[in-house]
mmCIF file of C-alpha atoms in Angstrom:
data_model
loop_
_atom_site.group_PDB
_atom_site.id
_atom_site.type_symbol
_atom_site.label_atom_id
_atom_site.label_comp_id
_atom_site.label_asym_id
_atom_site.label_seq_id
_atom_site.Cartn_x
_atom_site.Cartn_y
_atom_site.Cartn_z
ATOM 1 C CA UNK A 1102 124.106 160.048 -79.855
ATOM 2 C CA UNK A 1103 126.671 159.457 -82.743
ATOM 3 C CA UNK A 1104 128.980 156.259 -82.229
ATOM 4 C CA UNK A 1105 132.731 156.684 -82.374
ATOM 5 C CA UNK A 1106 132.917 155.359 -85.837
ATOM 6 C CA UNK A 1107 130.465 158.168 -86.930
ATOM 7 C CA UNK A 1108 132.417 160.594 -85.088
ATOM 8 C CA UNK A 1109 135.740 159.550 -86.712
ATOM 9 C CA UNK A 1110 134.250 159.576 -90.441
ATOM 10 C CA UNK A 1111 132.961 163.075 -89.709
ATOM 11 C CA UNK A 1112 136.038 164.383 -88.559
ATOM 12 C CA UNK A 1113 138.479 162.788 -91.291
ATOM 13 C CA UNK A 1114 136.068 164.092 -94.094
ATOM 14 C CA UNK A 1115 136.442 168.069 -92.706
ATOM 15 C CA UNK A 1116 137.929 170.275 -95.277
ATOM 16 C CA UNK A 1117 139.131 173.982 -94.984
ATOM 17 C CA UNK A 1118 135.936 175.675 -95.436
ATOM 18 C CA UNK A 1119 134.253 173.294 -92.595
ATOM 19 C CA UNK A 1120 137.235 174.212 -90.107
ATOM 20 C CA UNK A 1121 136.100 178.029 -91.334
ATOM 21 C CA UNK A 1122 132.128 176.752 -90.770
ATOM 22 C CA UNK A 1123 133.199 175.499 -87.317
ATOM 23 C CA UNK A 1124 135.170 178.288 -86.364
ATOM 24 C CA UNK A 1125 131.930 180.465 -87.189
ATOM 25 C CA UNK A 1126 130.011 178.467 -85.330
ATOM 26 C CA UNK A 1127 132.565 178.451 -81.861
ATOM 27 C CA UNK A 1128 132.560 182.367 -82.138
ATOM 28 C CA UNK A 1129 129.195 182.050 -82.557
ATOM 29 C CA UNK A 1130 128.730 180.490 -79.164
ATOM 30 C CA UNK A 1131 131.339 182.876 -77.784
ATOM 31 C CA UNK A 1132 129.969 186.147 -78.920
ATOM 32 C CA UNK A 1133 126.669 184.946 -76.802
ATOM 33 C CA UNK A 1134 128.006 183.732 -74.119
ATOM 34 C CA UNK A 1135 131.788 184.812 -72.979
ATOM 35 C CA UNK A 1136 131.608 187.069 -69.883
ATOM 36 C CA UNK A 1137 134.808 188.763 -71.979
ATOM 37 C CA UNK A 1138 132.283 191.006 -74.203
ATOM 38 C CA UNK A 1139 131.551 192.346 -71.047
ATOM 39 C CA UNK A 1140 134.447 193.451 -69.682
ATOM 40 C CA UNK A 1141 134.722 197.227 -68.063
ATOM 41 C CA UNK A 1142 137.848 198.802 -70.132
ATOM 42 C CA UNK A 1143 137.586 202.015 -68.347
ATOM 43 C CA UNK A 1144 137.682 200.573 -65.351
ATOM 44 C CA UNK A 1145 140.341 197.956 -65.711
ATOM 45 C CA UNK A 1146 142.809 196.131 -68.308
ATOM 46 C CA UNK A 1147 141.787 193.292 -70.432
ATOM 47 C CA UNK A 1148 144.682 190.495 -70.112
ATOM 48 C CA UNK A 1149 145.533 188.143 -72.571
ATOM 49 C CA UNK A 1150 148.008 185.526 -72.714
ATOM 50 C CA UNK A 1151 149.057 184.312 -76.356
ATOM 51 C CA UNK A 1152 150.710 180.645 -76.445
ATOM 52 C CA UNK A 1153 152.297 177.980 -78.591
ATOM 53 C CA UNK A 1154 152.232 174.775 -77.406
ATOM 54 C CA UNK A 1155 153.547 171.707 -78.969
ATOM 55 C CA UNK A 1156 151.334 168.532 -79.839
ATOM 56 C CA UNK A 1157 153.372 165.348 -81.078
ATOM 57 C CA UNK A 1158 151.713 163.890 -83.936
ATOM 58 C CA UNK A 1159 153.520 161.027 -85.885
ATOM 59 C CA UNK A 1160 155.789 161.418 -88.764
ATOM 60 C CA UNK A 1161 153.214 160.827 -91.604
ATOM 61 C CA UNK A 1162 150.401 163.087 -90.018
ATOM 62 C CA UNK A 1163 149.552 166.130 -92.123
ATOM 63 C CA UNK A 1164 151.771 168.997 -90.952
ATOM 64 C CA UNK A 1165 153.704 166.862 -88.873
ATOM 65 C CA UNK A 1166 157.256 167.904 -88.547
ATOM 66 C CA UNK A 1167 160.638 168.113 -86.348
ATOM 67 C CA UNK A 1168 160.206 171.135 -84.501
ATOM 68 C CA UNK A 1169 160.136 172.575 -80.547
ATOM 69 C CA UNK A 1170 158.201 169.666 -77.925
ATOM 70 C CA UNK A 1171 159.496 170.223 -74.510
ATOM 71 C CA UNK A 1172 160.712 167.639 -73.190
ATOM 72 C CA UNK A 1173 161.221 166.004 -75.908
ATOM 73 C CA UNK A 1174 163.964 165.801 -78.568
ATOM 74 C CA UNK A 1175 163.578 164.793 -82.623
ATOM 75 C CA UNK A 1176 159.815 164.446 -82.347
ATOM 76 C CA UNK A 1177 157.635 165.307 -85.233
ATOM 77 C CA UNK A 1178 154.329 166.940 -84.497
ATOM 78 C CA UNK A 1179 152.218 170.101 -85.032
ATOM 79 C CA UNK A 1180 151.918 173.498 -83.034
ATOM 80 C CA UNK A 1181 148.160 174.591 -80.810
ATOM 81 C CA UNK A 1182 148.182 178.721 -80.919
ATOM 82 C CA UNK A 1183 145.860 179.893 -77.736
ATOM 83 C CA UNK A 1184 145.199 182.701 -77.079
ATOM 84 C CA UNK A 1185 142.827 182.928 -73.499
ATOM 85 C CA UNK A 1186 141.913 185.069 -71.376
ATOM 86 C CA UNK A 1187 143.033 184.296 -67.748
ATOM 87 C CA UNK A 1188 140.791 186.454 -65.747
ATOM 88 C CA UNK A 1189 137.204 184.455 -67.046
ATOM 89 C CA UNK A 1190 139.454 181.413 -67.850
ATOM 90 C CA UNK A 1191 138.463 181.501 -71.816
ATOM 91 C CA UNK A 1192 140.209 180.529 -74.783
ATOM 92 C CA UNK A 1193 139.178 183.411 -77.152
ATOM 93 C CA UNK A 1194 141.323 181.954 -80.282
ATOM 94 C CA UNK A 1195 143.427 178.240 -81.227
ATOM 95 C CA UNK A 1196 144.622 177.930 -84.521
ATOM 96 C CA UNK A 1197 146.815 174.426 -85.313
ATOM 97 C CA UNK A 1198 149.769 174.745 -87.281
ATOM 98 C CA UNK A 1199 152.834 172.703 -88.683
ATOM 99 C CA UNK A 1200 155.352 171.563 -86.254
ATOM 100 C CA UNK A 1201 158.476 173.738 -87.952
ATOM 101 C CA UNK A 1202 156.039 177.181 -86.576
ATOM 102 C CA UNK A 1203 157.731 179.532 -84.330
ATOM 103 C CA UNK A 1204 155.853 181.699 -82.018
ATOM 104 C CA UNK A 1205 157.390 185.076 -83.542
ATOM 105 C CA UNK A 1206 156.297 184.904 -87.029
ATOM 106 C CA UNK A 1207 152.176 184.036 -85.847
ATOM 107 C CA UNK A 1208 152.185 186.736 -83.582
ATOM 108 C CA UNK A 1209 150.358 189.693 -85.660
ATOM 109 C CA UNK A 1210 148.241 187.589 -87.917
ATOM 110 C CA UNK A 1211 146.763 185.754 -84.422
ATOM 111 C CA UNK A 1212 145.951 189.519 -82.939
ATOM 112 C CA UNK A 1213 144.562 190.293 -86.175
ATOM 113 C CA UNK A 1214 142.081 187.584 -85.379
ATOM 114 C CA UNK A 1215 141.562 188.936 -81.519
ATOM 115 C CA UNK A 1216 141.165 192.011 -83.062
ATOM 116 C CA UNK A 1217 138.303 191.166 -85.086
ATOM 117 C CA UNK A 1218 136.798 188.318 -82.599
ATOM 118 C CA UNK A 1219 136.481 191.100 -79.929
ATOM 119 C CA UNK A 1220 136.647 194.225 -82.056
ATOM 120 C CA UNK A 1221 139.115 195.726 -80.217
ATOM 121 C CA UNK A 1222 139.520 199.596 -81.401
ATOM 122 C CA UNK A 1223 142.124 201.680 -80.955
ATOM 123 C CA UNK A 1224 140.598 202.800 -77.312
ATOM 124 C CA UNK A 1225 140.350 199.141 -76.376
ATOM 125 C CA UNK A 1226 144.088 198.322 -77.447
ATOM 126 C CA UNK A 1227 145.458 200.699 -75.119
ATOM 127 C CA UNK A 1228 143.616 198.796 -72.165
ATOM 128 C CA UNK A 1229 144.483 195.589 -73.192
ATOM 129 C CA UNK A 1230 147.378 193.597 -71.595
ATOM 130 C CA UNK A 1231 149.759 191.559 -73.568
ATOM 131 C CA UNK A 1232 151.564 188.779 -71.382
ATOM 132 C CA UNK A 1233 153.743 186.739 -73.723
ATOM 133 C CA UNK A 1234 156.678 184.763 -73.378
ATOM 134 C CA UNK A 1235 160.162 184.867 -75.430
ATOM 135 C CA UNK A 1236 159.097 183.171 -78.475
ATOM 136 C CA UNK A 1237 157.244 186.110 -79.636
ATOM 137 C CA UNK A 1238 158.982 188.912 -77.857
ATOM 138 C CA UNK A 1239 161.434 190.139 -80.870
ATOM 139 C CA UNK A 1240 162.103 193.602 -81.447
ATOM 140 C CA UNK A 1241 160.087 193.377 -84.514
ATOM 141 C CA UNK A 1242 156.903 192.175 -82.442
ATOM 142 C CA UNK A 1243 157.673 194.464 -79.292
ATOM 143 C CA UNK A 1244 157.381 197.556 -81.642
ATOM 144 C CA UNK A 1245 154.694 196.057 -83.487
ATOM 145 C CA UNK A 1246 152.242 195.887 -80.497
ATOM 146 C CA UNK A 1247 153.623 199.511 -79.863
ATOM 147 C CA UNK A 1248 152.304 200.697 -82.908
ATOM 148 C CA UNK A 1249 149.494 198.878 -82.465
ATOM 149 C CA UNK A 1250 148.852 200.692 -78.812
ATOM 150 C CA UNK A 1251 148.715 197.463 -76.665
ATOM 151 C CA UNK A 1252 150.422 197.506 -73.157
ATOM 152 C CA UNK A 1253 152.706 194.276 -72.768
ATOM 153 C CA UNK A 1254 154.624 192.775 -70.191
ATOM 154 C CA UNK A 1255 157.012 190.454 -72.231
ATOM 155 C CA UNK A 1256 160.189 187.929 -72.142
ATOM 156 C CA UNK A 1257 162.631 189.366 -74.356
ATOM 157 C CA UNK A 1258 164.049 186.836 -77.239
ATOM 158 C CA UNK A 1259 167.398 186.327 -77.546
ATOM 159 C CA UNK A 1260 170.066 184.932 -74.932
ATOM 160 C CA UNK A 1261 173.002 187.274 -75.692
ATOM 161 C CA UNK A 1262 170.844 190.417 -74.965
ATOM 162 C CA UNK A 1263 170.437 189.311 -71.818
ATOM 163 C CA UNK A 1264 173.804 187.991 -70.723
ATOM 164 C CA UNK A 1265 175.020 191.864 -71.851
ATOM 165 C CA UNK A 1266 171.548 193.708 -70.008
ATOM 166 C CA UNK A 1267 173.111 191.429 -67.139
ATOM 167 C CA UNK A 1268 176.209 193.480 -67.339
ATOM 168 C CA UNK A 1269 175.514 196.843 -67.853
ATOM 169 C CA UNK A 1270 173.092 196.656 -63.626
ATOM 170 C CA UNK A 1271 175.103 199.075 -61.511
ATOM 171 C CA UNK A 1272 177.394 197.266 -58.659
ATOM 172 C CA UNK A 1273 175.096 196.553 -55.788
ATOM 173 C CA UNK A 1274 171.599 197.397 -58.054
ATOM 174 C CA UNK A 1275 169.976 193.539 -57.387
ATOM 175 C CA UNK A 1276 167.470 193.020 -55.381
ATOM 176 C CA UNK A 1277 165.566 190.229 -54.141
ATOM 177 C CA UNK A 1278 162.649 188.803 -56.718
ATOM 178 C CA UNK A 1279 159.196 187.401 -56.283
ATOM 179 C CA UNK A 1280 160.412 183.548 -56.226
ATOM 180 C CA UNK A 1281 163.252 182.042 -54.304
ATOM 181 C CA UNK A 1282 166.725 182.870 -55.214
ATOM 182 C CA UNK A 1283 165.538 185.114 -58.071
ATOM 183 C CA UNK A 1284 167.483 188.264 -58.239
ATOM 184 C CA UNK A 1285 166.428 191.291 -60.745
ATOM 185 C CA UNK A 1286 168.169 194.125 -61.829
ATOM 186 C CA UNK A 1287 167.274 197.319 -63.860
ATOM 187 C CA UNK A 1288 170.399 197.235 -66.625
ATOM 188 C CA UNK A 1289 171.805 201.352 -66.926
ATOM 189 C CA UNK A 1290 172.245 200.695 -71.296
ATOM 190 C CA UNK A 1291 168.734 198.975 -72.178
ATOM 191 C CA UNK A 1292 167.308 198.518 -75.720
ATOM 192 C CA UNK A 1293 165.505 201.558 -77.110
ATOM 193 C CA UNK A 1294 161.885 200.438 -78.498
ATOM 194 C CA UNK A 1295 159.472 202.450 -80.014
ATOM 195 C CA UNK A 1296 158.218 204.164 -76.686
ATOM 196 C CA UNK A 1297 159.757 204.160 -73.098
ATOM 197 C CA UNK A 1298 159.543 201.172 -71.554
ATOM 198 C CA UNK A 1299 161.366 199.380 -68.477
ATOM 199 C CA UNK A 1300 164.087 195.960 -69.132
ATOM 200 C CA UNK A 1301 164.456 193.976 -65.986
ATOM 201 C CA UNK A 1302 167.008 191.161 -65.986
ATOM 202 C CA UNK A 1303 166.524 188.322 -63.883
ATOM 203 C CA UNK A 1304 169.088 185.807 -62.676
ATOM 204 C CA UNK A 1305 169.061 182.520 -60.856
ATOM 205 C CA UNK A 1306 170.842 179.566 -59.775
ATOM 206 C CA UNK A 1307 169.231 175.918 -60.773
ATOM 207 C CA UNK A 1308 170.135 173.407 -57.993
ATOM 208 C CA UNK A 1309 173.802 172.440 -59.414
ATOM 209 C CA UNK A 1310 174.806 176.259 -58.959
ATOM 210 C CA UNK A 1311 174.620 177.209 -62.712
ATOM 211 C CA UNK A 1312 172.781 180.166 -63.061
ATOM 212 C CA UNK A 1313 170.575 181.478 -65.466
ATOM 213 C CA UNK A 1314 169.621 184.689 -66.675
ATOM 214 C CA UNK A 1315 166.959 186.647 -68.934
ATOM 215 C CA UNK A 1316 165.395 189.582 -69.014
ATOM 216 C CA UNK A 1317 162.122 191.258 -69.478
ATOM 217 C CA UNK A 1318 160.230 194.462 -71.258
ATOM 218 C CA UNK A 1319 157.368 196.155 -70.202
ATOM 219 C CA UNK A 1320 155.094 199.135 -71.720
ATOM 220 C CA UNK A 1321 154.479 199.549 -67.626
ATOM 221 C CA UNK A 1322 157.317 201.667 -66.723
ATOM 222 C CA UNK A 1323 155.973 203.167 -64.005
ATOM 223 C CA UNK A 1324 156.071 199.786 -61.995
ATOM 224 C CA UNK A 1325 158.705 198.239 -59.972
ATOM 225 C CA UNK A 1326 160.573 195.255 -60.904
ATOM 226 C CA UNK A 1327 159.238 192.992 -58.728
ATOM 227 C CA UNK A 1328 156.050 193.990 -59.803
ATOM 228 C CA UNK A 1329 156.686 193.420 -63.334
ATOM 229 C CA UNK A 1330 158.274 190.042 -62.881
ATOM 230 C CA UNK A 1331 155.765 189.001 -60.428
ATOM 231 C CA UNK A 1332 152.783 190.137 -63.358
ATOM 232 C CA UNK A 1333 154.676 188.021 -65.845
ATOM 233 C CA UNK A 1334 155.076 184.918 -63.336
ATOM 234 C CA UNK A 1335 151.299 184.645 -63.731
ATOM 235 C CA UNK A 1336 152.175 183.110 -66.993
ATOM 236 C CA UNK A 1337 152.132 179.797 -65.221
ATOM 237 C CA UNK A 1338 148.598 179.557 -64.639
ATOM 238 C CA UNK A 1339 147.906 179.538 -68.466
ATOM 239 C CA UNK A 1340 150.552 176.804 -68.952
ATOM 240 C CA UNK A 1341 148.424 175.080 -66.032
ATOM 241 C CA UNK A 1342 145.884 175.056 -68.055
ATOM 242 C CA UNK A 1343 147.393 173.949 -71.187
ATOM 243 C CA UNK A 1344 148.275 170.430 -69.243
ATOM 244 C CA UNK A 1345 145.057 170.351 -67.841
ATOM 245 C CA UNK A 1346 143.632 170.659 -71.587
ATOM 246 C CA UNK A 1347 145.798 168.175 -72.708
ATOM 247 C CA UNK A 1348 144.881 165.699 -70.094
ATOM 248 C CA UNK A 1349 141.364 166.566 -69.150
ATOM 249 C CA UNK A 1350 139.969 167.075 -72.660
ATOM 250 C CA UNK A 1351 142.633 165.021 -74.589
ATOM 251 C CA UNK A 1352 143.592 167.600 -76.891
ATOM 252 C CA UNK A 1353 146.877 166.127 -77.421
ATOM 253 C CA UNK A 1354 146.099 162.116 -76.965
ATOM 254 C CA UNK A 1355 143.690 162.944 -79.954
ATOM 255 C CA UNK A 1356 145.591 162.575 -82.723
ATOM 256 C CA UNK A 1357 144.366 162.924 -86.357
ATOM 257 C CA UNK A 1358 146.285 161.758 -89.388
ATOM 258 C CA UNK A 1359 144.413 164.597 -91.400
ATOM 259 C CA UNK A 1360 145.849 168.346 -90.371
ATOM 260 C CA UNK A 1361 141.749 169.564 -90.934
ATOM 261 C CA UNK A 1362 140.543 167.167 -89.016
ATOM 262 C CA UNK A 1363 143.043 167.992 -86.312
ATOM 263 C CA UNK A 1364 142.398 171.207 -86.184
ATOM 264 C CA UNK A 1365 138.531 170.215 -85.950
ATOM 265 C CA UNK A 1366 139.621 168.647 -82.706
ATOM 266 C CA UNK A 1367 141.436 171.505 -81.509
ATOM 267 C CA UNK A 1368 138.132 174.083 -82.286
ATOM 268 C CA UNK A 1369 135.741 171.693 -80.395
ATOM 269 C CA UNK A 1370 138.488 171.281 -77.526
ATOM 270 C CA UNK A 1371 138.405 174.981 -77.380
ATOM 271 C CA UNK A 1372 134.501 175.027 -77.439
ATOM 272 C CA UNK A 1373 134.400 172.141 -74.625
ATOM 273 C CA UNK A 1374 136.869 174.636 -72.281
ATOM 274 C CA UNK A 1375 134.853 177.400 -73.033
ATOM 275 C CA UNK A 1376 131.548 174.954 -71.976
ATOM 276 C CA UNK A 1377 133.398 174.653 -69.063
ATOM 277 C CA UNK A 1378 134.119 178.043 -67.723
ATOM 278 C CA UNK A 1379 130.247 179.505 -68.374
ATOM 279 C CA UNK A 1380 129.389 176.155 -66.367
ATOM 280 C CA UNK A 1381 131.344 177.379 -63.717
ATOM 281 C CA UNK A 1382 130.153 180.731 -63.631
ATOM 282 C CA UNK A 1383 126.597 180.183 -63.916
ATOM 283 C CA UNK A 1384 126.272 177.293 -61.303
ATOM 284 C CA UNK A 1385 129.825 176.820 -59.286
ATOM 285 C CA UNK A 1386 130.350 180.609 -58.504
ATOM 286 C CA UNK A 1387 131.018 181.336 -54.680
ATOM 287 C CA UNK A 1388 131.564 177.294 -53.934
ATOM 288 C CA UNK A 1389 134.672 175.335 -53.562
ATOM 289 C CA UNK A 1390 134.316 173.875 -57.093
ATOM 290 C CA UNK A 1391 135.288 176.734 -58.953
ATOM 291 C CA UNK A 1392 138.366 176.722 -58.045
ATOM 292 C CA UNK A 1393 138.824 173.389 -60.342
ATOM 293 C CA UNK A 1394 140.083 173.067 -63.322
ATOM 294 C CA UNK A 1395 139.196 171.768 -66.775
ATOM 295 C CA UNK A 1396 140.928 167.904 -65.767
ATOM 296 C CA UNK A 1397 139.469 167.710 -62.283
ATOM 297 C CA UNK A 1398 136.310 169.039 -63.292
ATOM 298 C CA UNK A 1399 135.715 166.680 -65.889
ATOM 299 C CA UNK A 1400 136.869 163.510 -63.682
ATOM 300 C CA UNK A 1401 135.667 164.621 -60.726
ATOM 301 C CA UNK A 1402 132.707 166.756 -60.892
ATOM 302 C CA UNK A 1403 130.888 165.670 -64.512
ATOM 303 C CA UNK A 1404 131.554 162.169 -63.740
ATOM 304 C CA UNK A 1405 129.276 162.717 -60.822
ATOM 305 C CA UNK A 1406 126.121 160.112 -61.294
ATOM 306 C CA UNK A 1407 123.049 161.908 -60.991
ATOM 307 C CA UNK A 1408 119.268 161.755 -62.162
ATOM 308 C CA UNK A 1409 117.245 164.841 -63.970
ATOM 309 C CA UNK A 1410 114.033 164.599 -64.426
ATOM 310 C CA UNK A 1411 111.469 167.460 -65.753
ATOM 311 C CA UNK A 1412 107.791 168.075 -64.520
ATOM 312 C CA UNK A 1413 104.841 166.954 -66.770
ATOM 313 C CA UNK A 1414 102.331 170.037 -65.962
ATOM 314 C CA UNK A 1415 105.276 172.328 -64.364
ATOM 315 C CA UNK A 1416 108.060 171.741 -66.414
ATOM 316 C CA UNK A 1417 110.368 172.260 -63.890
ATOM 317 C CA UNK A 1418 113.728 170.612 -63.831
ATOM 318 C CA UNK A 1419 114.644 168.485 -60.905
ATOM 319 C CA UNK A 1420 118.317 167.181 -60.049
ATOM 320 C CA UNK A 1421 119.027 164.608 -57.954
ATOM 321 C CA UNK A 1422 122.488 164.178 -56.812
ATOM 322 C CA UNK A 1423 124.253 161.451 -54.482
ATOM 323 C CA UNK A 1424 124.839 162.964 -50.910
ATOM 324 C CA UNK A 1425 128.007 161.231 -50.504
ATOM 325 C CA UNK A 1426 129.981 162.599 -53.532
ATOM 326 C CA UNK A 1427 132.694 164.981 -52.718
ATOM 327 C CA UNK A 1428 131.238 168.019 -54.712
ATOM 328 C CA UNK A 1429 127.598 167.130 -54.228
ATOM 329 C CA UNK A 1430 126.975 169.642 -52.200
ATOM 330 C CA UNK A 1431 129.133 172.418 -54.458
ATOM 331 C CA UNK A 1432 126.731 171.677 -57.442
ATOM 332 C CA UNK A 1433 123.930 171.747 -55.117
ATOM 333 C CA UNK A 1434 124.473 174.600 -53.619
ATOM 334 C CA UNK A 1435 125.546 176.238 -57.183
ATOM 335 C CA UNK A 1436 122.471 175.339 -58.723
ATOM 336 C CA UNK A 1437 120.164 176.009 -55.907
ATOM 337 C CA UNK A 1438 121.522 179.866 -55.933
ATOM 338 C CA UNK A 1439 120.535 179.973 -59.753
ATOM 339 C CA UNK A 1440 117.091 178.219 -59.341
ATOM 340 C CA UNK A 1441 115.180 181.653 -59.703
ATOM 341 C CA UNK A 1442 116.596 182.152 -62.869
ATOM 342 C CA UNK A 1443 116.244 178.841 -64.667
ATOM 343 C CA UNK A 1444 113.040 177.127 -62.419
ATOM 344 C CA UNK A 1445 115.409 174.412 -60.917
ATOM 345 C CA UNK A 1446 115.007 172.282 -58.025
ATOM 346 C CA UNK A 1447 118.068 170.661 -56.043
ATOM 347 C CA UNK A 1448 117.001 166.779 -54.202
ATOM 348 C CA UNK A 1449 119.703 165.488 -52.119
ATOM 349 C CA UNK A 1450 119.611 161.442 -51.995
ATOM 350 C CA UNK A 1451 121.387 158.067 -52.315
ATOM 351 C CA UNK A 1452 121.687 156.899 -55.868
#
């Protein structure tokens, strides 16, 4: 195994075309492995959820610049794009950029890439499912993924729009939303987009009465507001996972002076998620463990002290894991259920 030092000189010396080599080689992995190649598009939608997330760098790091960190003000950094796939829990696509990057002008270029990672036709685009937040949902974009044929579910941009969508709801047309004191209301004078689609505004009070409002757009006409708000709440989970990246796999605590060897970090990040999720679904499925996610999973569960050992004459794989550990017996039983398939044994015992 390659000491830190090794590790560091590696990663500082990465140029463009060995991001491009790395990238080849994490799509690689993907292409063989993702359960998303697999997915039944006449049977049901493919959702994706696109993202850009902040990671502070300092000042005199490549690409490092003032730009949008929540919770933070006049810090320099760079921006992670993600784009995942919430129902297999994959990242299909990360790309770093500088910290001055706003979600709205990355938006087609990163489906371009989706596009080609999953070769996603015209059929497929019509049964995929956009879910994207306000930084990308312009006019310009919304009509884009039109054209395009994706179905979206979207935050609009722009805090005026809303305040005057707010308006325009008929006297007495609110109605209770999916979260507590969330109202939502279906505004008589919405904006006109390429095709039909249905605006909901939704308003709320923060805890010192002021409220808030903003509204949404979605291709999905045909469902009720709650409905669509409650689809777009699902957002959370992928900012969830986000913090559990940034803690559990130290995607942001990583910091490289060099944008390419940043951005090396980000692509084997992405890699060790994707690890990650086939781990779960070839050994954890139907246990309590795969419920976890990427930070508890690599404290909890591959911190786990065990002992493998492999036949002389059978060849057979044997794992020994200590009975007293809380998801012993989730790895156990995972494995156990996949024994037929890969010849392994499960021994229970004190280490």
């Amino acid at each position: 195994m390659a000491d830190q030092s090794t590790i560091q000189r590696t990663l500082n010396a990465f140029t463009q075309e060995n991001v491009a080599q790395l990238r080849e080689a994490v799509e690689a992995i993907g292409r063989r492995h993702s359960a998303v190649f697999s997915h039944p598009f006449e049977k049901e939608m493919l959702l994706l959820e696109v993202d850009l997330t902040g990671l502070r760098a300092s000042k005199r790091a490549e690409g490092s610049t003032k730009g949008y960190f929540s919770g933070s003000r006049n810090r320099t950094g760079r921006q992670l794009l993600r784009v995942s796939a919430p129902l297999y829990g994959e990242v299909l696509f990360e790309k770093l950029y500088p910290g001055n990057t706003t979600s709205c002008e990355v938006l087609k270029q990163t489906l371009g890439e989706v596009e080609r990672f999953l070769g996603l036709d015209r059929h497929k685009r019509r049964r995929t499912l956009l879910r994207i937040d306000g930084g990308f949902g312009t006019d310009e974009n919304l009509n884009w993924l039109i054209w395009r044929g994706y179905e979206f579910v979207a935050k609009g941009y722009g805090g005026r729009r809303a305040s005057m969508l707010a308006r325009s709801v008929p006297e007495g047309g609110w109605q209770e939303g999916p979260t507590q004191s969330q109202q939502l209301g279906v505004p008589a004078k919405a904006h006109r987009y390429a095709r039909k689609t249905k605006s909901v505004v939704r308003r709320w009070f923060d805890q010192k009465g002021k409220m808030h409002q903003d509204y949404l757009v979605s291709t999905l006409s045909e469902l009720a507001p709650p409905r669509i708000a409650k689809l777009y709440d699902g957002r959370a989970g992928m900012e969830a996972d986000i913090k559990g990246d940034k803690r559990g796999l130290g995607i942001e605590k990583r910091r490289k002076k060099s944008f390419h060897a940043q951005e090396a970090l980000a692509l084997l990040a992405q890699l060790s998620h994707n690890l990650l999720a086939y781990f779960k679904r070839w050994f954890l499925e139907g246990t309590g463990a795969q419920k976890l996610g990427v930070e508890r999973l690599v404290r909890d569960v591959l911190a786990m002290a065990g002992e493998v050992r492999v036949g002389r004459i059978s060849g057979k794989v044997r794992l020994k894991l200590p009975h007293l550990h809380p998801w012993a017996k989730a790895v156990a039983v995972g494995v156990e259920a996949h024994r037929s398939r890969h010849g392994w044994r499960t021994i229970w015992r004190k280490i």
